[in-house]
PDB file of C-alpha atoms in Angstrom:
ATOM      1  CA  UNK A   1      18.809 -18.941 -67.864  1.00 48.00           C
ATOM      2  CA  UNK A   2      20.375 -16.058 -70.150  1.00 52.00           C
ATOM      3  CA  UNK A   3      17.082 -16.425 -72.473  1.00 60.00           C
ATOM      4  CA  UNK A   4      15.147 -16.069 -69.869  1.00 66.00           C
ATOM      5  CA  UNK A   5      16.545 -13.097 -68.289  1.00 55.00           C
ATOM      6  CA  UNK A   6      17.234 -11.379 -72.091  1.00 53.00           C
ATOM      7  CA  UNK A   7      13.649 -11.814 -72.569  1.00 66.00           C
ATOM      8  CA  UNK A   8      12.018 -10.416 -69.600  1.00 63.00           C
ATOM      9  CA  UNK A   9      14.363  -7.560 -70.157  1.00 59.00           C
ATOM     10  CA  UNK A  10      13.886  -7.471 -73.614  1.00 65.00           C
ATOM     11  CA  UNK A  11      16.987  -7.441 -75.362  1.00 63.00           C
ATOM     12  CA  UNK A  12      19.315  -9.900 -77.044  1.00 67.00           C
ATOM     13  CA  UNK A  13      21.060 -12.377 -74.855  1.00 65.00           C
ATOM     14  CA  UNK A  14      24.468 -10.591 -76.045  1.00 68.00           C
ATOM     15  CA  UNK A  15      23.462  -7.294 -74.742  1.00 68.00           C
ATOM     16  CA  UNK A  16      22.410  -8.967 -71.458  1.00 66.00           C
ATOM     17  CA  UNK A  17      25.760 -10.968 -71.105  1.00 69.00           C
ATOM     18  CA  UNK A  18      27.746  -7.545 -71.691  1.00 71.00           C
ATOM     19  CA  UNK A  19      25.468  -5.932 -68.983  1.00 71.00           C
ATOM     20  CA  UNK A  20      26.154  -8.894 -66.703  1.00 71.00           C
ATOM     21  CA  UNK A  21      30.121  -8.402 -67.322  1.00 75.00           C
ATOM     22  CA  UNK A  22      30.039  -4.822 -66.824  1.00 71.00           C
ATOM     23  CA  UNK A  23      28.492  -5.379 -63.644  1.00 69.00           C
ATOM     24  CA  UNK A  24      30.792  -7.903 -62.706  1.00 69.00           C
ATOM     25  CA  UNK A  25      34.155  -5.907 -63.708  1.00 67.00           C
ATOM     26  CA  UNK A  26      32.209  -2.507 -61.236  1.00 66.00           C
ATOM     27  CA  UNK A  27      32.256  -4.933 -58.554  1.00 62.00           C
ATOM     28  CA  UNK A  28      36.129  -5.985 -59.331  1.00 59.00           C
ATOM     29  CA  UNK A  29      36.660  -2.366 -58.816  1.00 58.00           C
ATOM     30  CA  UNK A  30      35.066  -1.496 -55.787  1.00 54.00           C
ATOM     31  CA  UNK A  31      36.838  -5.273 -53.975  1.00 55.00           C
ATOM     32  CA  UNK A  32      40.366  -3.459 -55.392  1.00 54.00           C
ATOM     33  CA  UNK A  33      39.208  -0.220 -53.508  1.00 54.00           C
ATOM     34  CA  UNK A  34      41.532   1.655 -56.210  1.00 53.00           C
ATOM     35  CA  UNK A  35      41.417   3.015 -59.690  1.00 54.00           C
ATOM     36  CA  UNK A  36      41.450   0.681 -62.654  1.00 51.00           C
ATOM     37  CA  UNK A  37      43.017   2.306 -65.724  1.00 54.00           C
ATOM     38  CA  UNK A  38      40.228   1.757 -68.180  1.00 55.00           C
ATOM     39  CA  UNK A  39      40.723   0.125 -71.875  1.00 52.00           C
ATOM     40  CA  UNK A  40      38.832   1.139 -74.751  1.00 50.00           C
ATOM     41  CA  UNK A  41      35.256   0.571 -74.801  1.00 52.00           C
ATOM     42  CA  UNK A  42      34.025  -2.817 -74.513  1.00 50.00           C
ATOM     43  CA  UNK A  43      31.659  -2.621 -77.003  1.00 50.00           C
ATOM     44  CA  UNK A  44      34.002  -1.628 -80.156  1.00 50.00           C
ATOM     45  CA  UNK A  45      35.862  -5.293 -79.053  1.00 50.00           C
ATOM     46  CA  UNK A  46      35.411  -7.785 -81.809  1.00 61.00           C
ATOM     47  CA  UNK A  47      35.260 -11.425 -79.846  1.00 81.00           C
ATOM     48  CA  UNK A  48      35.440 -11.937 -76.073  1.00 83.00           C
ATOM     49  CA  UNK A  49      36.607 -14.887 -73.893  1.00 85.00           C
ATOM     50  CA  UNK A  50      35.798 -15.817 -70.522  1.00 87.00           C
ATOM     51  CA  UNK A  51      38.824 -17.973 -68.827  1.00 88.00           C
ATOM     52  CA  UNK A  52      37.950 -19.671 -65.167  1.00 88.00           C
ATOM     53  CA  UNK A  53      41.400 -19.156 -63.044  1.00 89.00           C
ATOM     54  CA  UNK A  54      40.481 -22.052 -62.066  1.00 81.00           C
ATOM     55  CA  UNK A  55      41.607 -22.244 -57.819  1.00 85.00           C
ATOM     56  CA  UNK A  56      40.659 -25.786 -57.565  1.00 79.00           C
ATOM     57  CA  UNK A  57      44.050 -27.039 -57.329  1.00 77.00           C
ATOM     58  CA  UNK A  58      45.135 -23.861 -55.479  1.00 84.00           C
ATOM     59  CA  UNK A  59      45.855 -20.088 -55.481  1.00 91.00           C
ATOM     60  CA  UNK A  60      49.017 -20.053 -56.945  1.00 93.00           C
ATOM     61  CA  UNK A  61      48.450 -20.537 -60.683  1.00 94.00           C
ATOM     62  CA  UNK A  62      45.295 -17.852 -59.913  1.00 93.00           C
ATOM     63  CA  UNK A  63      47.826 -15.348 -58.115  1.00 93.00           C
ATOM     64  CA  UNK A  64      50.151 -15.949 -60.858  1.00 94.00           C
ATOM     65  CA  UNK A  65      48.004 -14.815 -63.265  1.00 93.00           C
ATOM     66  CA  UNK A  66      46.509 -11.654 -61.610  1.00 92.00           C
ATOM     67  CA  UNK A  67      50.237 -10.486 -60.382  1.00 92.00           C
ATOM     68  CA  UNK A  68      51.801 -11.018 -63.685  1.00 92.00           C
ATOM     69  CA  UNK A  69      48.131  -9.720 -66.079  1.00 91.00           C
ATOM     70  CA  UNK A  70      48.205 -12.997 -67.237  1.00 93.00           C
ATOM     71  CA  UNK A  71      45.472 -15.377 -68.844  1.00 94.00           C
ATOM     72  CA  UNK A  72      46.756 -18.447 -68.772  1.00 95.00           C
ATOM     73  CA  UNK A  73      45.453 -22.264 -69.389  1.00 93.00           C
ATOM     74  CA  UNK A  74      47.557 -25.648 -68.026  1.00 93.00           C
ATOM     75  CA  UNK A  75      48.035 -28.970 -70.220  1.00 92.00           C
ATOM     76  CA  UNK A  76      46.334 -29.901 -73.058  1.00 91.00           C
ATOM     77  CA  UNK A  77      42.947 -29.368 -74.451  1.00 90.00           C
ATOM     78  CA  UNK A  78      42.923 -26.245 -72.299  1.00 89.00           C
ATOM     79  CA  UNK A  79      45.898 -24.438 -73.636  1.00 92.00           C
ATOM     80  CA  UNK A  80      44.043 -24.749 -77.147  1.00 91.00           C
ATOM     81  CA  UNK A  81      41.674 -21.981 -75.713  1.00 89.00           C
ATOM     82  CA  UNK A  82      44.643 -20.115 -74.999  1.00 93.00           C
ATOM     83  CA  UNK A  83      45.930 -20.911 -78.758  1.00 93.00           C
ATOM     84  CA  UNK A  84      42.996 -19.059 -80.100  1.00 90.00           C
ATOM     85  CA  UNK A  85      42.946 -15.499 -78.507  1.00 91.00           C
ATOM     86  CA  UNK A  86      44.237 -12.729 -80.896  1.00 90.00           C
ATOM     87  CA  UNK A  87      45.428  -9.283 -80.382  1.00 90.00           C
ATOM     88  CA  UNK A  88      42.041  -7.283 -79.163  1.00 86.00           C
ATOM     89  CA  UNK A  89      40.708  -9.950 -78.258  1.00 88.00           C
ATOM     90  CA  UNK A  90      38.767  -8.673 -74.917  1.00 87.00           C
ATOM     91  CA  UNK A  91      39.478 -11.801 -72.041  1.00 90.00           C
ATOM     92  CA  UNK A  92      37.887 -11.555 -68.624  1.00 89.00           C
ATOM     93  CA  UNK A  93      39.696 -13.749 -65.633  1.00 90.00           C
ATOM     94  CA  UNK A  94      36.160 -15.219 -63.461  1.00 88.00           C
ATOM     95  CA  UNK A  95      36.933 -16.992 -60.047  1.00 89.00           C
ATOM     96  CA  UNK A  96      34.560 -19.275 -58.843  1.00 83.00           C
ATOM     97  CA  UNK A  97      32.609 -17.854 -55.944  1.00 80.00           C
ATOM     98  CA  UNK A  98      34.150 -14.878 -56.656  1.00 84.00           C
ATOM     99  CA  UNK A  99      32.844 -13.187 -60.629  1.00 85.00           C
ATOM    100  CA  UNK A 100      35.394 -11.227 -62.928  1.00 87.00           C
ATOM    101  CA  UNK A 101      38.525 -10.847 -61.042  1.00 90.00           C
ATOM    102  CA  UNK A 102      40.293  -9.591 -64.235  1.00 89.00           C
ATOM    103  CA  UNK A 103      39.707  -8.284 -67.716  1.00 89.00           C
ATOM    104  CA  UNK A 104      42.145  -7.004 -71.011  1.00 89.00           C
ATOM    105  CA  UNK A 105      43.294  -7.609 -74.756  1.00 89.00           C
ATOM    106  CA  UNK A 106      44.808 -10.146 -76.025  1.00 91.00           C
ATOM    107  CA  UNK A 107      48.209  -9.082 -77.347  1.00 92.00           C
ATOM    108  CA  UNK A 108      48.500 -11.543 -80.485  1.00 91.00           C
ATOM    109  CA  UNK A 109      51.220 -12.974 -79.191  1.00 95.00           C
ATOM    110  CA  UNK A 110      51.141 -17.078 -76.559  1.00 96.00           C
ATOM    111  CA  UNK A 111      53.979 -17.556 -74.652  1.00 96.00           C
ATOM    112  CA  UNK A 112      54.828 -20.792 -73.100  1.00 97.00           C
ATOM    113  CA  UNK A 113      56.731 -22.163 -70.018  1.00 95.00           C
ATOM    114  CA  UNK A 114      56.472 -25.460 -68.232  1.00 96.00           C
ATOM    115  CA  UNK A 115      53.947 -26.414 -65.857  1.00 94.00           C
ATOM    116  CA  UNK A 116      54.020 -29.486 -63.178  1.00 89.00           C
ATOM    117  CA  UNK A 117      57.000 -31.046 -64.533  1.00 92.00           C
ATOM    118  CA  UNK A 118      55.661 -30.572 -68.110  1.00 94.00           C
ATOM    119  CA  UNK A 119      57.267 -28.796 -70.892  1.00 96.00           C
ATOM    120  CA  UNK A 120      54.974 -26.468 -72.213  1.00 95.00           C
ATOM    121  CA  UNK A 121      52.426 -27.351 -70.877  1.00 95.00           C
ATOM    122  CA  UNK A 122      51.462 -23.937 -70.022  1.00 96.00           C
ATOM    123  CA  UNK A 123      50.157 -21.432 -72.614  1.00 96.00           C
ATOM    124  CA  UNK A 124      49.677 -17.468 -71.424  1.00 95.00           C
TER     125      UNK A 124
END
């Protein structure tokens, strides 16, 4: 679907993505119905991730994340993702249903704390 829509647009399917998550973090905006301080230009960022907040087993580990600027993954091999995110690092938080309910840098540094009974089991 991204070729498809990079190529009737004709650009790269990067440059479409970005365009897609630029969109996405206008609209996160405009559902705030405030002022987002802005970060440095996206496009000077060297890798980006995309982490789902994933509100299938509830709101709470979502609202924990957005209260607290958190990106955060639960239990193993999702906290590996986690694992991998360095400092500039541009990460976007998408809801299902919802887009990009979040973006920043990564600040080089996982933190850890337990998660449904499990030691460590959460990685931020």
């Amino acid at each position: 679907m991204n070729q498809e829509l990079a190529e009737k647009l004709q650009t790269s399917k990067q440059v479409t993505l970005l365009g897609l998550i630029q969109e996405g973090l206008e609209q996160a905006r405009i559902k705030l119905d405030r002022p987002v301080e802005e970060p440095a230009p996206i496009e000077k960022a060297g890798k980006f991730y995309l982490l789902n907040t994933n509100r299938a087993h509830g709101n709470r580990d979502h609202d924990w994340m957005l209260a607290g600027g958190r990106a955060a993954a639960f239990h193993k091999p999702w906290t590996e993702n986690i694992d991998r995110i360095r400092k500039g690092y541009v990460v976007f938080l998408y809801s299902n249903r919802v887009g990009i309910v979040g973006y920043g840098y990564g600040t080089g540094k996982v933190e850890t704390s337990d998660h449904g009974g499990q030691r460590d089991a959460c990685h931020y």
